[in-house]
């Protein structure tokens, strides 16, 4: 899961998006967003998708990340997110 966190942090930093904006857009608390992005707690699949949508990440980029992480393992986040 750390790969997801790092990917999100890099993407958010490059776009210059503030955590407060993500919190407001996702309905998550600023504390929850901060904890996810700093690795203090694991990100849930639904939170991942909410954050991706909030930062206007393309579906293609989301799919690429999910498939990179899946490694053909049926127990990965990819299966939870794309419903395999």
PDB file of N, CA and C in Angstrom, residues 25-79:
ATOM      1  N   UNK A  25     -13.451  18.007  -0.747  1.00  0.00           N
ATOM      2  CA  UNK A  25     -13.958  17.345  -1.958  1.00  0.00           C
ATOM      3  C   UNK A  25     -14.368  15.897  -1.726  1.00  0.00           C
ATOM      4  N   UNK A  26     -13.710  15.237  -0.784  1.00  0.00           N
ATOM      5  CA  UNK A  26     -13.976  13.814  -0.550  1.00  0.00           C
ATOM      6  C   UNK A  26     -14.950  13.560   0.597  1.00  0.00           C
ATOM      7  N   UNK A  27     -15.132  14.567   1.455  1.00  0.00           N
ATOM      8  CA  UNK A  27     -15.949  14.359   2.649  1.00  0.00           C
ATOM      9  C   UNK A  27     -15.166  13.717   3.781  1.00  0.00           C
ATOM     10  N   UNK A  28     -13.863  13.523   3.564  1.00  0.00           N
ATOM     11  CA  UNK A  28     -12.991  12.987   4.610  1.00  0.00           C
ATOM     12  C   UNK A  28     -12.565  14.149   5.509  1.00  0.00           C
ATOM     13  N   UNK A  29     -12.198  13.856   6.727  1.00  0.00           N
ATOM     14  CA  UNK A  29     -11.673  14.906   7.592  1.00  0.00           C
ATOM     15  C   UNK A  29     -10.249  15.246   7.145  1.00  0.00           C
ATOM     16  N   UNK A  30      -9.819  16.461   7.467  1.00  0.00           N
ATOM     17  CA  UNK A  30      -8.449  16.841   7.118  1.00  0.00           C
ATOM     18  C   UNK A  30      -7.467  15.932   7.835  1.00  0.00           C
ATOM     19  N   UNK A  31      -7.813  15.527   9.038  1.00  0.00           N
ATOM     20  CA  UNK A  31      -6.953  14.623   9.801  1.00  0.00           C
ATOM     21  C   UNK A  31      -6.829  13.273   9.077  1.00  0.00           C
ATOM     22  N   UNK A  32      -7.936  12.746   8.583  1.00  0.00           N
ATOM     23  CA  UNK A  32      -7.905  11.464   7.875  1.00  0.00           C
ATOM     24  C   UNK A  32      -7.067  11.570   6.600  1.00  0.00           C
ATOM     25  N   UNK A  33      -7.236  12.654   5.851  1.00  0.00           N
ATOM     26  CA  UNK A  33      -6.450  12.856   4.629  1.00  0.00           C
ATOM     27  C   UNK A  33      -4.968  12.916   4.976  1.00  0.00           C
ATOM     28  N   UNK A  34      -4.645  13.680   6.004  1.00  0.00           N
ATOM     29  CA  UNK A  34      -3.253  13.817   6.429  1.00  0.00           C
ATOM     30  C   UNK A  34      -2.665  12.468   6.838  1.00  0.00           C
ATOM     31  N   UNK A  35      -3.417  11.702   7.613  1.00  0.00           N
ATOM     32  CA  UNK A  35      -2.926  10.397   8.066  1.00  0.00           C
ATOM     33  C   UNK A  35      -2.690   9.441   6.901  1.00  0.00           C
ATOM     34  N   UNK A  36      -3.580   9.476   5.923  1.00  0.00           N
ATOM     35  CA  UNK A  36      -3.421   8.618   4.743  1.00  0.00           C
ATOM     36  C   UNK A  36      -2.183   9.027   3.960  1.00  0.00           C
ATOM     37  N   UNK A  37      -2.033  10.335   3.727  1.00  0.00           N
ATOM     38  CA  UNK A  37      -0.933  10.808   2.887  1.00  0.00           C
ATOM     39  C   UNK A  37       0.425  10.745   3.572  1.00  0.00           C
ATOM     40  N   UNK A  38       0.434  10.705   4.897  1.00  0.00           N
ATOM     41  CA  UNK A  38       1.708  10.581   5.614  1.00  0.00           C
ATOM     42  C   UNK A  38       2.020   9.141   5.996  1.00  0.00           C
ATOM     43  N   UNK A  39       1.114   8.233   5.700  1.00  0.00           N
ATOM     44  CA  UNK A  39       1.344   6.825   5.986  1.00  0.00           C
ATOM     45  C   UNK A  39       1.047   6.417   7.416  1.00  0.00           C
ATOM     46  N   UNK A  40       0.364   7.275   8.150  1.00  0.00           N
ATOM     47  CA  UNK A  40       0.035   6.943   9.538  1.00  0.00           C
ATOM     48  C   UNK A  40      -1.148   5.990   9.639  1.00  0.00           C
ATOM     49  N   UNK A  41      -1.885   5.875   8.545  1.00  0.00           N
ATOM     50  CA  UNK A  41      -2.926   4.847   8.486  1.00  0.00           C
ATOM     51  C   UNK A  41      -3.077   4.397   7.049  1.00  0.00           C
ATOM     52  N   UNK A  42      -3.564   3.186   6.888  1.00  0.00           N
ATOM     53  CA  UNK A  42      -3.719   2.612   5.556  1.00  0.00           C
ATOM     54  C   UNK A  42      -4.889   3.262   4.842  1.00  0.00           C
ATOM     55  N   UNK A  43      -4.754   3.361   3.545  1.00  0.00           N
ATOM     56  CA  UNK A  43      -5.830   3.906   2.726  1.00  0.00           C
ATOM     57  C   UNK A  43      -6.783   2.780   2.329  1.00  0.00           C
ATOM     58  N   UNK A  44      -8.058   3.057   2.423  1.00  0.00           N
ATOM     59  CA  UNK A  44      -9.081   2.102   2.003  1.00  0.00           C
ATOM     60  C   UNK A  44      -9.348   2.306   0.514  1.00  0.00           C
ATOM     61  N   UNK A  45      -9.851   1.289  -0.154  1.00  0.00           N
ATOM     62  CA  UNK A  45     -10.101   1.368  -1.592  1.00  0.00           C
ATOM     63  C   UNK A  45     -11.051   2.514  -1.935  1.00  0.00           C
ATOM     64  N   UNK A  46     -12.098   2.707  -1.130  1.00  0.00           N
ATOM     65  CA  UNK A  46     -13.042   3.783  -1.427  1.00  0.00           C
ATOM     66  C   UNK A  46     -12.400   5.156  -1.230  1.00  0.00           C
ATOM     67  N   UNK A  47     -11.516   5.280  -0.249  1.00  0.00           N
ATOM     68  CA  UNK A  47     -10.806   6.542  -0.035  1.00  0.00           C
ATOM     69  C   UNK A  47      -9.861   6.833  -1.195  1.00  0.00           C
ATOM     70  N   UNK A  48      -9.197   5.801  -1.666  1.00  0.00           N
ATOM     71  CA  UNK A  48      -8.309   5.944  -2.816  1.00  0.00           C
ATOM     72  C   UNK A  48      -9.067   6.531  -4.006  1.00  0.00           C
ATOM     73  N   UNK A  49     -10.218   5.971  -4.299  1.00  0.00           N
ATOM     74  CA  UNK A  49     -11.005   6.454  -5.432  1.00  0.00           C
ATOM     75  C   UNK A  49     -11.520   7.868  -5.202  1.00  0.00           C
ATOM     76  N   UNK A  50     -11.957   8.169  -3.991  1.00  0.00           N
ATOM     77  CA  UNK A  50     -12.431   9.520  -3.676  1.00  0.00           C
ATOM     78  C   UNK A  50     -11.317  10.551  -3.865  1.00  0.00           C
ATOM     79  N   UNK A  51     -10.131  10.219  -3.386  1.00  0.00           N
ATOM     80  CA  UNK A  51      -8.999  11.139  -3.521  1.00  0.00           C
ATOM     81  C   UNK A  51      -8.632  11.304  -4.988  1.00  0.00           C
ATOM     82  N   UNK A  52      -8.598  10.210  -5.733  1.00  0.00           N
ATOM     83  CA  UNK A  52      -8.276  10.293  -7.166  1.00  0.00           C
ATOM     84  C   UNK A  52      -9.268  11.190  -7.894  1.00  0.00           C
ATOM     85  N   UNK A  53     -10.538  11.048  -7.571  1.00  0.00           N
ATOM     86  CA  UNK A  53     -11.555  11.892  -8.208  1.00  0.00           C
ATOM     87  C   UNK A  53     -11.401  13.343  -7.785  1.00  0.00           C
ATOM     88  N   UNK A  54     -11.100  13.572  -6.513  1.00  0.00           N
ATOM     89  CA  UNK A  54     -10.962  14.939  -5.995  1.00  0.00           C
ATOM     90  C   UNK A  54      -9.818  15.686  -6.664  1.00  0.00           C
ATOM     91  N   UNK A  55      -8.756  14.965  -7.014  1.00  0.00           N
ATOM     92  CA  UNK A  55      -7.594  15.615  -7.637  1.00  0.00           C
ATOM     93  C   UNK A  55      -7.656  15.528  -9.157  1.00  0.00           C
ATOM     94  N   UNK A  56      -8.816  15.118  -9.665  1.00  0.00           N
ATOM     95  CA  UNK A  56      -9.078  15.075 -11.099  1.00  0.00           C
ATOM     96  C   UNK A  56      -8.101  14.170 -11.842  1.00  0.00           C
ATOM     97  N   UNK A  57      -7.804  13.024 -11.239  1.00  0.00           N
ATOM     98  CA  UNK A  57      -6.927  12.042 -11.876  1.00  0.00           C
ATOM     99  C   UNK A  57      -7.732  11.294 -12.932  1.00  0.00           C
ATOM    100  N   UNK A  58      -7.146  11.101 -14.085  1.00  0.00           N
ATOM    101  CA  UNK A  58      -7.859  10.412 -15.161  1.00  0.00           C
ATOM    102  C   UNK A  58      -8.068   8.942 -14.802  1.00  0.00           C
ATOM    103  N   UNK A  59      -9.136   8.390 -15.355  1.00  0.00           N
ATOM    104  CA  UNK A  59      -9.419   6.972 -15.140  1.00  0.00           C
ATOM    105  C   UNK A  59      -8.287   6.117 -15.692  1.00  0.00           C
ATOM    106  N   UNK A  60      -7.690   6.556 -16.770  1.00  0.00           N
ATOM    107  CA  UNK A  60      -6.566   5.815 -17.361  1.00  0.00           C
ATOM    108  C   UNK A  60      -5.394   5.737 -16.380  1.00  0.00           C
ATOM    109  N   UNK A  61      -5.076   6.854 -15.721  1.00  0.00           N
ATOM    110  CA  UNK A  61      -3.981   6.873 -14.741  1.00  0.00           C
ATOM    111  C   UNK A  61      -4.309   5.971 -13.557  1.00  0.00           C
ATOM    112  N   UNK A  62      -5.550   6.039 -13.087  1.00  0.00           N
ATOM    113  CA  UNK A  62      -5.990   5.183 -11.974  1.00  0.00           C
ATOM    114  C   UNK A  62      -5.847   3.713 -12.366  1.00  0.00           C
ATOM    115  N   UNK A  63      -6.325   3.361 -13.547  1.00  0.00           N
ATOM    116  CA  UNK A  63      -6.246   1.968 -14.006  1.00  0.00           C
ATOM    117  C   UNK A  63      -4.811   1.488 -14.128  1.00  0.00           C
ATOM    118  N   UNK A  64      -3.934   2.342 -14.642  1.00  0.00           N
ATOM    119  CA  UNK A  64      -2.518   1.967 -14.768  1.00  0.00           C
ATOM    120  C   UNK A  64      -1.916   1.654 -13.400  1.00  0.00           C
ATOM    121  N   UNK A  65      -2.205   2.501 -12.418  1.00  0.00           N
ATOM    122  CA  UNK A  65      -1.693   2.267 -11.071  1.00  0.00           C
ATOM    123  C   UNK A  65      -2.236   0.963 -10.495  1.00  0.00           C
ATOM    124  N   UNK A  66      -3.524   0.761 -10.647  1.00  0.00           N
ATOM    125  CA  UNK A  66      -4.157  -0.447 -10.114  1.00  0.00           C
ATOM    126  C   UNK A  66      -3.537  -1.694 -10.734  1.00  0.00           C
ATOM    127  N   UNK A  67      -3.349  -1.688 -12.031  1.00  0.00           N
ATOM    128  CA  UNK A  67      -2.795  -2.871 -12.695  1.00  0.00           C
ATOM    129  C   UNK A  67      -1.323  -3.076 -12.361  1.00  0.00           C
ATOM    130  N   UNK A  68      -0.580  -2.025 -12.138  1.00  0.00           N
ATOM    131  CA  UNK A  68       0.818  -2.163 -11.703  1.00  0.00           C
ATOM    132  C   UNK A  68       0.884  -2.843 -10.342  1.00  0.00           C
ATOM    133  N   UNK A  69      -0.081  -2.529  -9.488  1.00  0.00           N
ATOM    134  CA  UNK A  69      -0.076  -3.075  -8.137  1.00  0.00           C
ATOM    135  C   UNK A  69      -0.599  -4.497  -8.068  1.00  0.00           C
ATOM    136  N   UNK A  70      -1.408  -4.893  -9.029  1.00  0.00           N
ATOM    137  CA  UNK A  70      -2.084  -6.184  -8.919  1.00  0.00           C
ATOM    138  C   UNK A  70      -1.142  -7.373  -9.015  1.00  0.00           C
ATOM    139  N   UNK A  71      -0.127  -7.307  -9.881  1.00  0.00           N
ATOM    140  CA  UNK A  71       0.830  -8.415 -10.023  1.00  0.00           C
ATOM    141  C   UNK A  71       0.157  -9.772 -10.118  1.00  0.00           C
ATOM    142  N   UNK A  72      -1.018  -9.792 -10.710  1.00  0.00           N
ATOM    143  CA  UNK A  72      -1.787 -11.030 -10.860  1.00  0.00           C
ATOM    144  C   UNK A  72      -2.146 -11.691  -9.538  1.00  0.00           C
ATOM    145  N   UNK A  73      -2.169 -10.918  -8.466  1.00  0.00           N
ATOM    146  CA  UNK A  73      -2.534 -11.447  -7.152  1.00  0.00           C
ATOM    147  C   UNK A  73      -3.992 -11.095  -6.872  1.00  0.00           C
ATOM    148  N   UNK A  74      -4.887 -12.079  -6.754  1.00  0.00           N
ATOM    149  CA  UNK A  74      -6.312 -11.799  -6.582  1.00  0.00           C
ATOM    150  C   UNK A  74      -6.663 -11.122  -5.255  1.00  0.00           C
ATOM    151  N   UNK A  75      -5.730 -11.033  -4.331  1.00  0.00           N
ATOM    152  CA  UNK A  75      -6.026 -10.431  -3.038  1.00  0.00           C
ATOM    153  C   UNK A  75      -5.564  -8.981  -2.939  1.00  0.00           C
ATOM    154  N   UNK A  76      -5.237  -8.362  -4.045  1.00  0.00           N
ATOM    155  CA  UNK A  76      -4.716  -7.000  -4.027  1.00  0.00           C
ATOM    156  C   UNK A  76      -5.827  -5.978  -4.089  1.00  0.00           C
ATOM    157  N   UNK A  77      -5.456  -4.735  -3.887  1.00  0.00           N
ATOM    158  CA  UNK A  77      -6.416  -3.636  -3.975  1.00  0.00           C
ATOM    159  C   UNK A  77      -7.053  -3.557  -5.351  1.00  0.00           C
ATOM    160  N   UNK A  78      -6.335  -3.965  -6.368  1.00  0.00           N
ATOM    161  CA  UNK A  78      -6.881  -3.889  -7.723  1.00  0.00           C
ATOM    162  C   UNK A  78      -8.213  -4.626  -7.800  1.00  0.00           C
ATOM    163  N   UNK A  79      -8.281  -5.782  -7.209  1.00  0.00           N
ATOM    164  CA  UNK A  79      -9.506  -6.563  -7.243  1.00  0.00           C
ATOM    165  C   UNK A  79     -10.632  -5.869  -6.481  1.00  0.00           C
TER     166      UNK A  79
END
